[in-house]
Coordinates of C-alpha atoms and ligand atoms in Angstrom, one line a residue:
M1 CA 1.5 -41.1 38.3
A2 CA 4.9 -38.8 38.7
D3 CA 3.5 -35.0 38.2
I4 CA 4.4 -33.9 34.2
I5 CA 3.9 -29.9 34.6
Q6 CA 7.2 -27.8 35.1
L7 CA 7.6 -23.9 34.5
L8 CA 9.4 -23.7 31.1
P9 CA 12.7 -22.2 31.8
D10 CA 13.0 -18.3 31.4
H11 CA 14.8 -18.2 27.9
V12 CA 12.8 -20.3 26.5
A13 CA 9.2 -18.5 27.5
N14 CA 10.7 -14.9 26.1
Q15 CA 11.7 -17.2 23.3
I16 CA 8.5 -18.0 22.5
A17 CA 6.9 -14.4 23.8
A18 CA 9.1 -13.3 21.1
G19 CA 7.4 -14.3 18.7
E20 CA 4.4 -12.1 19.4
V21 CA 6.3 -9.1 19.4
V22 CA 8.7 -10.1 16.9
Q23 CA 7.6 -10.8 13.5
R24 CA 10.3 -9.1 11.4
P25 CA 12.9 -6.8 12.0
A26 CA 10.2 -3.4 11.5
S27 CA 9.0 -4.5 14.6
V28 CA 12.3 -4.6 16.2
V29 CA 12.7 -0.4 15.2
K30 CA 8.9 0.3 15.8
E31 CA 9.6 -1.0 19.7
L32 CA 12.9 0.2 19.8
L33 CA 11.5 3.8 18.4
E34 CA 8.7 3.9 20.9
N35 CA 11.4 3.5 23.6
A36 CA 13.2 6.6 22.9
I37 CA 10.6 8.3 22.7
D38 CA 9.1 7.0 25.6
A39 CA 12.7 8.2 27.6
G40 CA 11.6 11.8 26.2
S41 CA 14.1 12.0 23.3
T42 CA 14.8 14.8 21.0
T43 CA 16.7 13.5 18.5
I44 CA 16.8 9.9 17.6
K45 CA 19.2 8.4 15.0
L46 CA 17.9 4.9 13.1
I47 CA 20.7 2.8 11.1
V48 CA 20.0 -0.9 9.5
K49 CA 21.6 -2.4 7.4
D50 CA 21.1 -5.1 5.6
A51 CA 17.0 -4.4 5.9
G52 CA 17.6 -5.0 9.6
K53 CA 18.4 -8.9 9.4
T54 CA 22.4 -7.7 10.3
L55 CA 21.7 -4.6 12.1
I56 CA 18.9 -2.5 13.4
Q57 CA 20.8 0.2 15.5
V58 CA 18.8 3.1 17.6
I59 CA 20.7 6.3 19.6
D60 CA 18.5 8.7 21.9
N61 CA 19.4 11.7 23.2
G62 CA 16.9 10.8 25.9
K63 CA 17.2 10.0 29.7
G64 CA 18.9 6.8 29.5
M65 CA 18.7 3.7 32.7
S66 CA 21.0 4.0 35.9
P67 CA 23.1 0.3 35.5
T68 CA 20.2 -1.5 37.7
D69 CA 17.2 -0.4 35.2
A70 CA 19.6 -1.1 32.1
R71 CA 19.9 -4.6 34.1
L72 CA 16.5 -4.9 35.0
S73 CA 14.9 -3.3 31.0
F74 CA 15.6 -7.3 29.6
E75 CA 13.8 -8.7 32.1
R76 CA 9.9 -9.8 31.5
H77 CA 7.4 -7.6 32.2
A78 CA 9.8 -5.3 33.5
T79 CA 8.6 -1.5 32.7
S80 CA 9.3 2.0 34.5
K81 CA 6.1 2.6 32.8
I82 CA 2.8 1.2 34.6
R83 CA 2.7 0.0 38.4
S84 CA -0.7 -0.8 38.4
A85 CA -3.6 -2.6 36.2
E86 CA -5.3 1.3 36.3
D87 CA -3.0 3.1 34.9
L88 CA -3.7 1.2 31.6
F89 CA -6.0 4.0 30.6
S90 CA -4.3 7.3 31.8
L91 CA -1.8 6.2 29.5
H92 CA 1.2 8.6 28.1
T93 CA 3.7 6.4 27.0
K94 CA 3.7 4.2 23.7
G95 CA 5.0 1.3 25.4
F96 CA 3.6 -0.3 29.3
R97 CA 4.1 -4.4 28.5
G98 CA 7.2 -4.7 29.5
E99 CA 8.2 -7.0 26.8
A100 CA 10.0 -6.1 23.7
L101 CA 13.0 -5.7 25.2
A102 CA 13.0 -9.2 26.9
S103 CA 11.4 -10.5 23.3
I104 CA 14.5 -8.7 21.6
A105 CA 17.3 -10.4 23.7
A106 CA 15.9 -13.7 23.3
I107 CA 16.0 -13.5 19.4
A108 CA 19.7 -11.4 18.7
H109 CA 23.1 -10.6 19.8
V110 CA 21.9 -7.0 21.8
E111 CA 24.7 -4.2 22.7
L112 CA 22.9 -1.6 25.2
K113 CA 25.3 1.2 26.0
T114 CA 22.7 4.5 27.9
K115 CA 23.8 7.1 30.6
Q116 CA 22.3 9.1 32.1
A117 CA 23.3 13.0 32.4
T118 CA 23.5 13.0 36.1
E119 CA 26.4 10.5 35.7
D120 CA 29.5 10.8 34.3
L121 CA 30.0 7.0 33.5
G122 CA 27.4 4.6 32.2
T123 CA 26.4 0.9 30.8
L124 CA 27.1 -1.5 28.6
I125 CA 25.8 -4.7 28.5
E126 CA 25.9 -7.8 26.3
I127 CA 23.7 -10.4 25.9
E128 CA 23.0 -13.0 23.2
G129 CA 19.9 -15.6 23.3
S130 CA 18.4 -13.8 27.1
V131 CA 22.2 -14.5 28.0
I132 CA 24.7 -11.7 29.6
K133 CA 27.7 -11.9 28.0
N134 CA 29.1 -9.1 29.7
Q135 CA 28.3 -5.6 31.7
E136 CA 30.5 -3.1 32.3
V137 CA 30.9 0.8 33.1
A138 CA 31.6 2.7 29.6
V139 CA 32.4 5.5 28.5
T140 CA 29.4 6.8 26.5
P141 CA 26.8 10.0 26.0
D142 CA 23.6 10.6 27.4
G143 CA 21.5 8.6 26.4
T144 CA 20.5 5.4 24.6
S145 CA 21.9 3.1 22.3
L146 CA 20.6 0.2 21.2
S147 CA 21.7 -2.7 18.9
V148 CA 20.2 -5.5 17.6
K149 CA 22.6 -7.6 15.3
N150 CA 21.7 -10.9 13.8
L151 CA 18.0 -11.2 14.2
F152 CA 16.6 -14.6 15.0
F153 CA 20.1 -16.1 14.8
N154 CA 18.4 -19.1 17.0
I155 CA 15.6 -19.5 15.7
P156 CA 16.4 -20.4 11.4
A157 CA 12.9 -21.1 10.1
R158 CA 12.2 -17.6 11.0
R159 CA 15.6 -16.2 9.5
N160 CA 14.5 -17.9 6.7
F161 CA 11.2 -16.9 6.4
L162 CA 12.1 -13.5 6.2
K163 CA 11.2 -11.7 2.7
S164 CA 13.2 -10.2 0.3
Q165 CA 15.5 -7.3 1.8
T166 CA 13.1 -5.3 -0.6
V167 CA 9.9 -6.4 1.1
E168 CA 11.9 -6.1 5.0
L169 CA 12.7 -2.4 4.0
R170 CA 10.1 -1.2 2.9
H171 CA 8.6 -2.5 6.3
I172 CA 10.8 -0.4 8.3
I173 CA 10.4 2.2 6.2
D174 CA 6.4 1.7 7.2
E175 CA 7.2 2.1 11.0
F176 CA 10.5 5.0 10.8
H177 CA 7.2 7.0 9.1
R178 CA 4.6 6.3 11.1
V179 CA 6.7 7.1 14.0
A180 CA 8.0 10.3 12.6
L181 CA 4.7 11.4 12.0
A182 CA 3.5 10.9 14.7
H183 CA 6.2 13.5 16.4
P184 CA 7.0 15.9 14.2
D185 CA 8.8 17.9 17.3
I186 CA 11.3 15.1 17.8
A187 CA 14.4 15.1 15.0
F188 CA 14.5 11.7 13.0
V189 CA 17.5 10.3 10.6
M190 CA 17.6 7.2 9.1
F191 CA 20.0 5.5 7.4
H192 CA 19.9 2.5 5.8
N193 CA 23.5 0.7 4.7
G194 CA 25.5 3.6 5.4
S195 CA 23.8 6.1 3.6
E196 CA 21.0 8.7 4.8
S197 CA 17.6 8.0 3.5
F198 CA 15.6 10.6 5.7
N199 CA 16.4 13.6 7.7
L200 CA 13.7 14.8 9.6
P201 CA 14.3 18.2 11.8
V202 CA 12.0 19.2 14.2
G203 CA 8.7 20.9 12.4
N204 CA 5.0 21.5 12.3
Y205 CA 3.1 18.8 11.3
R206 CA 2.9 19.9 7.6
Q207 CA 6.8 20.4 7.5
R208 CA 7.1 17.0 8.1
I209 CA 4.8 15.2 6.3
V210 CA 6.8 17.3 3.5
H211 CA 10.2 15.6 4.4
I212 CA 8.8 12.4 4.4
F213 CA 6.5 12.5 1.3
G214 CA 8.4 15.0 -0.5
T215 CA 7.3 18.5 -1.4
K216 CA 5.0 17.7 -4.3
S217 CA 2.8 16.8 -1.1
N218 CA 2.6 20.6 0.6
E219 CA 0.8 21.4 -2.5
K220 CA -2.3 19.0 -2.2
L221 CA -2.6 19.0 1.3
V222 CA -5.8 20.6 2.8
P223 CA -6.5 20.7 6.4
V224 CA -8.8 19.2 8.9
E225 CA -9.6 20.9 12.7
E226 CA -12.1 20.0 14.8
E227 CA -13.1 20.1 18.3
T228 CA -15.4 18.8 19.9
E229 CA -16.0 17.2 23.5
V230 CA -15.6 13.9 22.6
L231 CA -12.7 14.1 20.3
K232 CA -9.8 16.4 18.2
I233 CA -9.2 16.1 14.8
S234 CA -6.2 17.8 13.4
G235 CA -4.4 16.8 10.6
F236 CA -5.0 17.0 6.6
V237 CA -6.4 14.6 3.7
G238 CA -5.1 14.7 0.3
K239 CA -7.0 16.7 -2.6
P240 CA -9.0 14.3 -4.3
E241 CA -7.6 15.1 -7.7
F242 CA -4.2 13.2 -5.9
A243 CA -5.8 10.4 -4.6
K244 CA -3.6 7.8 -4.9
R245 CA -3.4 4.2 -6.5
S246 CA -2.1 2.4 -3.2
K247 CA -3.1 2.4 0.7
N248 CA -0.1 3.7 1.7
E249 CA -0.2 7.7 2.3
Q250 CA -3.2 6.7 5.1
F251 CA -2.3 7.5 8.5
F252 CA -4.4 7.5 11.4
F253 CA -3.0 8.6 14.9
V254 CA -4.8 8.3 17.9
N255 CA -3.4 10.0 21.1
N256 CA 0.2 9.9 19.1
R257 CA 0.1 5.9 18.0
F258 CA -0.7 4.8 14.3
I259 CA -3.3 3.0 14.3
K260 CA -5.6 0.9 11.9
S261 CA -9.1 1.4 11.8
A262 CA -11.0 -0.1 8.8
Y263 CA -14.4 1.6 10.2
L264 CA -12.6 5.0 10.7
N265 CA -11.2 4.7 7.5
H266 CA -14.6 4.3 5.5
A267 CA -15.8 7.3 7.1
I268 CA -13.2 9.1 5.5
N269 CA -13.8 7.0 2.1
S270 CA -17.2 7.6 2.4
A271 CA -16.3 11.6 2.7
F272 CA -14.6 11.4 -0.2
E273 CA -17.5 9.5 -2.3
G274 CA -18.4 10.5 -5.8
L275 CA -15.3 12.9 -5.7
I276 CA -12.3 10.3 -6.3
K277 CA -12.8 7.6 -9.0
E278 CA -12.9 3.2 -8.1
G279 CA -9.3 2.1 -7.6
S280 CA -8.0 5.2 -6.4
Y281 CA -7.4 6.2 -2.4
P282 CA -7.5 9.9 -0.8
S283 CA -4.4 10.3 1.4
Y284 CA -4.8 11.3 5.1
F285 CA -2.7 12.3 7.9
L286 CA -5.1 12.3 10.9
N287 CA -4.4 12.8 14.5
L288 CA -7.6 11.8 16.8
T289 CA -6.8 13.1 20.3
V290 CA -9.3 11.3 22.7
D291 CA -10.1 10.6 26.4
P292 CA -7.0 8.3 27.5
K293 CA -10.0 6.3 29.4
S294 CA -12.5 6.3 26.2
I295 CA -9.8 3.7 23.9
D296 CA -8.6 0.1 25.2
I297 CA -5.2 0.0 23.3
N298 CA -4.7 -3.7 25.1
I299 CA -6.3 -6.0 22.2
H300 CA -3.8 -6.4 20.0
P301 CA -0.4 -7.3 20.6
T302 CA 1.8 -4.3 18.5
K303 CA -0.6 -2.2 19.6
T304 CA -2.0 -1.2 16.3
E305 CA -5.4 -2.1 16.9
I306 CA -8.0 0.1 19.6
K307 CA -11.2 0.0 20.9
F308 CA -13.0 2.9 21.3
D309 CA -16.0 3.9 23.4
D310 CA -18.3 5.4 20.9
E311 CA -16.9 4.4 17.2
H312 CA -20.4 5.5 16.0
T313 CA -19.8 9.1 17.1
L314 CA -16.1 9.1 16.1
Y315 CA -17.1 7.4 12.7
A316 CA -20.1 10.9 11.9
I317 CA -17.6 13.3 13.5
L318 CA -14.4 12.2 11.7
R319 CA -16.5 12.1 8.0
S320 CA -18.7 15.1 8.7
S321 CA -15.2 17.1 9.6
V322 CA -13.6 15.9 6.2
K323 CA -16.5 16.7 4.0
H324 CA -16.7 20.2 5.6
S325 CA -12.7 20.8 5.0
L326 CA -12.9 20.2 1.6
G327 CA -15.7 22.2 1.2
Q328 CA -13.9 24.8 2.5
F329 CA -11.7 24.5 1.0
N330 CA -13.0 25.0 -2.2
I331 CA -12.3 20.8 -3.3
A332 CA -16.2 19.5 -3.2
P333 CA -18.6 21.6 -6.0
V334 CA -20.9 22.8 -3.7
L335 CA -19.9 24.8 -0.2
D336 CA -20.8 24.4 3.3
F337 CA -20.4 26.5 5.6
D338 CA -22.6 25.8 7.8
R339 CA -21.0 24.2 10.9
D340 CA -22.6 21.3 12.0
N341 CA -24.2 22.0 15.8
N342 CA -24.3 18.4 16.2
L343 CA -20.8 18.4 16.5
D344 CA -21.1 20.2 20.0
T345 CA -23.3 17.6 21.0
P346 CA -22.3 14.3 20.1
Y347 CA -24.6 11.8 22.2
G348 CA -27.4 13.5 21.0
Y349 CA -26.2 11.9 17.3
K350 CA -27.4 8.4 18.2
D351 CA -31.1 9.6 18.1
M352 CA -30.6 11.6 14.7
R353 CA -29.2 11.6 11.5
V354 CA -26.4 13.6 10.4
A355 CA -26.7 16.1 8.6
N356 CA -23.9 15.9 6.2
P357 CA -22.9 19.0 4.0
T358 CA -23.9 18.7 0.2
V359 CA -22.6 17.7 -2.6
E360 CA -23.5 18.1 -5.9
V361 CA -24.3 14.9 -7.9
D362 CA -23.4 15.0 -11.3
R363 CA -25.7 12.5 -12.3
S364 CA -24.6 12.0 -15.7
F365 CA -21.6 10.9 -14.2
N366 CA -21.1 6.7 -15.3
P367 CA -17.5 5.2 -13.8
F368 CA -17.5 3.0 -16.7
K369 CA -17.5 4.9 -19.3
E370 CA -13.8 5.8 -18.7
E371 CA -13.1 8.5 -21.4
Q372 CA -15.9 11.1 -20.3
Q373 CA -14.1 10.7 -16.6
V374 CA -13.3 13.9 -16.1
S375 CA -12.7 14.6 -12.1
R376 CA -14.5 16.9 -10.3
S377 CA -12.1 19.8 -9.4
G378 CA -12.2 20.2 -13.8
Q379 CA -9.3 18.3 -14.2
V380 CA -9.9 15.7 -16.7
S381 CA -8.4 12.8 -14.8
H382 CA -5.3 10.5 -15.6
T383 CA -6.9 7.6 -17.1
S384 CA -9.1 8.5 -19.6
R385 CA -9.0 6.9 -22.3
K386 CA -9.6 7.3 -26.2
A387 CA -12.4 6.2 -27.1
P388 CA -12.4 2.9 -27.7
A389 CA -11.9 3.3 -32.0
A390 CA -8.8 4.9 -31.1
Q391 CA -7.8 2.3 -28.7
W392 CA -7.7 -0.7 -30.4
E393 CA -4.2 -1.0 -32.0
S394 CA -2.8 -2.1 -28.4
L395 CA -4.6 -5.3 -29.3
Y396 CA -1.9 -5.3 -31.8
V397 CA 0.9 -5.7 -28.5
G398 CA 2.4 -9.0 -29.1
L399 CA 0.4 -10.9 -32.2
E400 CA 3.4 -10.4 -33.3
S401 CA 3.9 -14.1 -32.7
K402 CA 0.5 -14.9 -34.3
G403 CA 3.2 -16.5 -36.9
T404 CA 4.2 -18.9 -33.4
K405 CA 0.4 -19.7 -33.7
D406 CA 0.3 -23.1 -35.2
E407 CA 2.9 -24.3 -31.9
H408 CA 1.0 -23.7 -29.0
S409 CA -1.5 -26.0 -27.3
F410 CA -4.3 -24.4 -28.6
S411 CA -3.8 -25.1 -32.3
N412 CA -6.5 -28.0 -31.6
M413 CA -9.2 -25.0 -30.7
E414 CA -9.9 -24.5 -34.3
F415 CA -12.4 -21.2 -35.0
E416 CA -15.9 -21.8 -36.4
S417 CA -16.3 -21.3 -40.1
E418 CA -19.4 -19.1 -41.5
P419 CA -22.3 -21.0 -40.3
E420 CA -24.1 -22.2 -43.3
S421 CA -27.5 -23.6 -42.2
N422 CA -29.6 -21.1 -42.0
T423 CA -30.0 -18.8 -39.5
L424 CA -32.8 -17.5 -37.3
F425 CA -32.9 -14.4 -37.8
A426 CA -31.6 -14.3 -41.9
E427 CA -31.5 -10.8 -42.1
D428 CA -29.0 -10.2 -40.0
K429 CA -26.4 -12.3 -41.3
D430 CA -25.8 -9.7 -44.1
I431 CA -25.3 -6.9 -41.5
K432 CA -23.0 -9.2 -39.0
S433 CA -22.0 -11.5 -41.4
N434 CA -18.9 -12.6 -40.6
Q435 CA -18.9 -11.7 -36.5
T436 CA -18.6 -14.8 -34.3
T437 CA -18.2 -12.9 -31.5
Y438 CA -20.3 -11.0 -28.9
Q439 CA -19.3 -9.1 -25.9
L440 CA -22.0 -9.7 -22.7
H441 CA -22.1 -7.4 -20.6
N442 CA -18.7 -5.4 -21.4
K443 CA -17.2 -7.7 -19.8
Y444 CA -16.7 -10.9 -21.3
I445 CA -16.2 -12.1 -25.4
I446 CA -18.6 -15.1 -26.5
S447 CA -17.0 -16.3 -29.3
T448 CA -18.6 -19.4 -31.5
I449 CA -16.0 -22.1 -31.5
K450 CA -16.2 -25.9 -33.3
S451 CA -17.4 -27.8 -30.0
G452 CA -19.4 -25.3 -28.7
M453 CA -18.9 -21.4 -27.5
M454 CA -16.2 -19.7 -25.2
I455 CA -16.5 -17.2 -22.9
L456 CA -13.0 -14.8 -22.3
D457 CA -12.8 -12.5 -19.4
Q458 CA -11.1 -9.0 -21.3
H459 CA -9.5 -7.8 -18.7
R460 CA -7.7 -10.9 -18.0
A461 CA -6.9 -12.1 -21.8
H462 CA -5.6 -8.1 -22.9
Q463 CA -3.5 -8.8 -19.7
R464 CA -2.2 -11.9 -20.8
V465 CA -1.7 -10.3 -24.5
L466 CA 0.0 -7.2 -23.2
Y467 CA 2.6 -9.6 -20.5
E468 CA 3.8 -11.8 -23.3
G469 CA 4.4 -8.6 -25.8
F470 CA 6.5 -6.8 -22.7
L471 CA 8.3 -9.8 -21.8
K472 CA 9.3 -10.9 -25.2
H473 CA 10.6 -6.6 -25.7
L474 CA 12.2 -7.3 -22.3
T475 CA 14.1 -10.5 -23.4
I476 CA 15.3 -9.3 -26.2
K477 CA 16.0 -6.0 -24.8
E478 CA 15.1 -4.1 -28.4
A479 CA 11.7 -2.0 -27.0
V480 CA 10.7 0.2 -29.5
S481 CA 10.0 3.4 -27.5
Q482 CA 7.7 6.5 -29.2
Q483 CA 9.5 9.9 -28.0
L484 CA 7.8 12.4 -26.4
L485 CA 7.5 15.9 -27.9
F486 CA 8.0 17.1 -24.7
P487 CA 9.9 15.7 -21.9
L488 CA 7.5 14.6 -19.0
T489 CA 8.6 15.8 -15.4
L490 CA 6.8 13.3 -12.4
E491 CA 7.2 14.0 -9.3
F492 CA 8.1 11.3 -6.0
S493 CA 8.5 10.4 -2.9
T494 CA 12.5 9.7 -2.3
S495 CA 10.6 6.0 -1.2
E496 CA 8.8 6.3 -4.2
M497 CA 12.0 6.9 -6.3
D498 CA 14.1 4.2 -4.3
V499 CA 11.8 1.8 -6.1
L500 CA 11.5 3.3 -9.4
R501 CA 15.9 2.9 -9.4
Q502 CA 15.5 -0.4 -8.6
L503 CA 13.7 -0.8 -11.6
K504 CA 15.2 1.3 -14.2
E505 CA 17.4 -0.9 -16.2
D506 CA 14.1 -2.7 -17.0
L507 CA 11.8 -0.3 -17.5
E508 CA 14.5 1.3 -19.8
H509 CA 14.3 -2.4 -21.8
T510 CA 10.3 -2.4 -21.7
G511 CA 11.3 1.5 -23.8
F512 CA 11.2 4.1 -21.0
I513 CA 13.4 6.6 -21.5
F514 CA 14.8 8.5 -18.6
S515 CA 16.2 11.9 -19.2
S516 CA 17.3 12.1 -15.3
F517 CA 16.7 10.3 -12.1
D518 CA 17.0 12.6 -8.8
T519 CA 16.2 12.0 -5.5
E520 CA 12.2 13.4 -5.9
Q521 CA 11.7 14.1 -9.9
L522 CA 12.1 12.0 -12.5
E523 CA 12.1 13.3 -16.4
I524 CA 10.7 10.7 -19.0
T525 CA 11.8 11.6 -22.7
G526 CA 10.3 8.2 -24.3
V527 CA 8.1 6.2 -23.4
P528 CA 6.6 2.3 -25.4
V529 CA 5.3 2.3 -27.8
N530 CA 1.5 1.6 -26.5
V531 CA 2.0 3.5 -23.6
P532 CA -0.3 6.4 -24.3
E533 CA 1.8 9.3 -22.6
S534 CA -1.8 9.9 -20.3
E535 CA -1.1 6.4 -18.7
V536 CA 2.5 7.1 -17.5
S537 CA 2.1 9.1 -14.6
I538 CA -0.7 6.2 -13.6
I539 CA 1.7 3.3 -14.5
L540 CA 4.3 4.4 -12.4
E541 CA 2.3 5.0 -9.7
Q542 CA 0.8 1.6 -9.9
L543 CA 3.9 -0.1 -10.2
I544 CA 5.3 1.4 -7.5
S545 CA 2.5 0.4 -5.4
D546 CA 2.7 -2.9 -6.3
V547 CA 6.1 -3.2 -5.4
Q548 CA 5.4 -2.1 -2.3
Q549 CA 2.5 -3.8 -1.6
E550 CA 3.1 -7.3 -3.4
V551 CA 4.8 -9.3 -1.0
P552 CA 6.9 -11.3 -3.1
D553 CA 8.0 -15.4 -2.6
S554 CA 11.2 -15.9 -2.9
N555 CA 11.4 -16.0 -6.5
F556 CA 10.5 -12.3 -6.9
S557 CA 11.4 -10.5 -9.8
A558 CA 11.2 -7.3 -9.9
T559 CA 11.2 -7.6 -13.7
D560 CA 7.5 -10.3 -13.8
L561 CA 6.4 -7.5 -11.7
L562 CA 7.1 -4.5 -13.7
V563 CA 5.6 -6.3 -16.8
K564 CA 2.7 -8.0 -14.7
S565 CA 2.2 -4.0 -13.3
M566 CA 1.9 -3.0 -16.9
S567 CA -0.2 -5.1 -18.1
K568 CA -2.3 -4.1 -15.6
S569 CA -2.8 -0.9 -16.2
L570 CA -2.8 -0.6 -19.8
A571 CA -5.6 -3.8 -20.0
I572 CA -8.4 -3.0 -21.5
K573 CA -11.1 -2.9 -18.4
T574 CA -14.4 -4.4 -17.8
G575 CA -16.7 -2.3 -18.8
Q576 CA -15.2 -1.2 -21.8
S577 CA -17.5 -1.7 -25.1
L578 CA -15.5 -3.4 -27.4
S579 CA -16.0 -2.9 -31.5
A580 CA -16.6 -6.5 -33.5
M581 CA -13.1 -6.0 -35.0
E582 CA -11.4 -5.2 -31.1
Q583 CA -13.3 -8.5 -30.3
E584 CA -11.7 -10.5 -32.7
H585 CA -8.5 -9.0 -32.9
L586 CA -8.7 -9.6 -29.4
V587 CA -9.3 -13.6 -29.7
N588 CA -6.5 -13.7 -32.3
S589 CA -4.0 -12.4 -30.3
L590 CA -4.8 -14.5 -27.3
F591 CA -5.0 -17.5 -29.1
A592 CA -1.5 -16.3 -30.9
C593 CA 0.0 -15.8 -27.1
K594 CA 2.7 -19.1 -25.2
E595 CA 0.3 -19.6 -22.4
P596 CA -3.2 -18.3 -23.7
S597 CA -5.1 -20.2 -20.3
V598 CA -4.3 -17.9 -17.6
S599 CA -3.2 -14.4 -16.7
P600 CA -0.1 -13.6 -15.7
N601 CA -1.6 -13.3 -12.3
N602 CA -2.8 -17.4 -13.2
K603 CA -6.4 -16.6 -13.0
V604 CA -8.3 -17.9 -15.4
T605 CA -8.9 -15.8 -18.9
F606 CA -11.5 -18.3 -20.4
V607 CA -13.9 -21.1 -20.4
T608 CA -15.1 -22.9 -23.1
M609 CA -18.5 -25.2 -23.0
S610 CA -19.1 -27.3 -25.7
V611 CA -22.3 -28.3 -27.0
D612 CA -22.6 -31.7 -24.5
D613 CA -22.7 -29.1 -21.9
F614 CA -25.8 -27.3 -23.4
D615 CA -27.1 -30.5 -24.5
K616 CA -27.1 -31.8 -20.7
K617 CA -28.4 -28.4 -19.8
F618 CA -31.4 -28.9 -22.2
M619 CA -32.5 -32.6 -21.2
Ligands
ADP1 P1 8.2 -0.8 27.9 O1 8.9 0.0 26.8 O2 7.1 -2.0 27.4 O3 8.1 -0.8 29.2 P2 10.8 -2.5 27.4 O4 10.6 -3.9 27.3 O5 10.6 -2.0 25.4 O6 8.8 -2.1 27.7 O7 11.4 -1.5 28.2 C1 11.8 -1.9 29.2 C2 12.3 -0.7 30.2 O8 13.4 -0.1 29.2 C3 11.6 0.4 30.1 O9 9.8 0.7 30.4 C4 12.0 1.8 29.9 O10 11.8 2.6 31.7 C5 13.2 1.1 29.7 N1 13.6 1.1 28.6 C6 14.2 1.0 27.5 N2 14.7 1.2 26.1 C7 15.0 3.1 26.9 C8 15.9 3.7 26.5 N3 15.9 4.3 24.6 N4 15.8 5.0 27.3 C9 15.6 5.2 28.8 N5 15.3 3.8 29.0 C10 14.6 2.9 28.1
MG2 MG1 9.1 0.0 24.9

């Protein structure tokens, strides 16, 4: 038989490899920014159009390339950064695989302009789908400009697979933040569709964070500094009372490289234990410096995960230092100034228990009793709800549509009338004569129905009720607002404000009234009825985080997301005890909904069990 194995042509191999390096426009941004940093640039400019689908351009003032290097840089495994395998263990550059430019050139239209400071003239190269279209001598400033147009032009499936502009831009901004945070000594500018999104001058680390996340972040930063034989930590954690509903202010950098590590993240969370409530996440911006020999960054193609030689030690040191900082800056209730000697001799750790700074525990703290929840700093936390009795009015939301009850398909679900038969506990009958519902574990509501019983998830059911109520307001655009006595001023980072700006109109339709909408601050003079003022910042934060994190599908609708997010924030939580009246209202309002059987996120809101089902169980 004839031989059948062939070597793939280079452009095919490159296209395949590209799949691994370039998942989306943000991957290109990351690679180009990293190349600019490796080239020793002090100013880097990122220009993006249409969330990277039309153009991604990075202009740097780094060392540039010679004409030959410029040509070679597009070859696969062509790199100036390592020469042998040993070099992998002493990496001081971001790149080393020599794959990025080859991959990008395989799936886009690329134009490179580059010049070394010692030369008068530079080089221009144009490549489309790995094919060189043009190479010539060019007049261009010192440094390199690389522009990537029409990404995935030759892989339509990939192009169509890209998410909405909002999502892709979010990913780009995330990469930009990561790179910019790792290098406060380099100036960065970012433009999107012609307008400047970020302008980050050279500064110290704190200034860089504030430039990115807004002026309000300054007051929340607590410095963390620690130096041991194996590890140097520097950076900041956010004060517990500023903990966010989203995880997008959590950054670890190892030797100036952004990494993800669930394990180290856990170390931070455990240092914050008892200081922040569930569902909130501490902010952190931490730089770890370790011996390059002790890590292996080669295990993940996009290099955001790394392997440490001695993770346990890092964990212990990190946790202790964060606790120490929180204590020292008077954030944890009990101060512990005694520096832990173990920190200097980490190798002894393995047989030793880490002595953690003591934290005074509020034994009466009950995470489920939200109305009593006071954050440790003494501030009443935002979510603190009024006593349930004062809250039950919100159960009426959506009840207006009760009149239409008969139209929906659940009209055949008859609720059982007052039991006529002798009850087992006759004396109870007088007290709870009308009660047809019962709350189980502050989570489920059990109600008797003609065929048996129904068990309802209180949180999901209420979400449905609120969701339909808000939707109704939105569609008829006649939301009822309640005027605030004093305008409420809230601060957000510029990118958070961008998200809110997109949703401004919808927010107004639900009942929000904004009196100003600046770059980092907004002022609210009216909120939807049934939205307590104390919940407003939580709702907006939750909303931002939902928009940023939910990777919406093609039929992504901002309105729907807004309404879902608001209902989620405001719905009665699991753990909240409800009076008989509240339980009954919830049941009634749920069945007044158009689609009572599922929550806005398509989760089942109630199940039924018939007497037959029970009979079977008792057989
Ligand atoms: P890697 O960064 O892994 O080496 P790349 O494909 O990203 O691989 O880049 C290939 C080579 O091109 C780099 O090693 C570097 O020598 C050169 N290069 C890429 N971008 C720049 C730039 N902005 N300035 C100077 N040289 C660059
Ligand atoms: Mg590179």
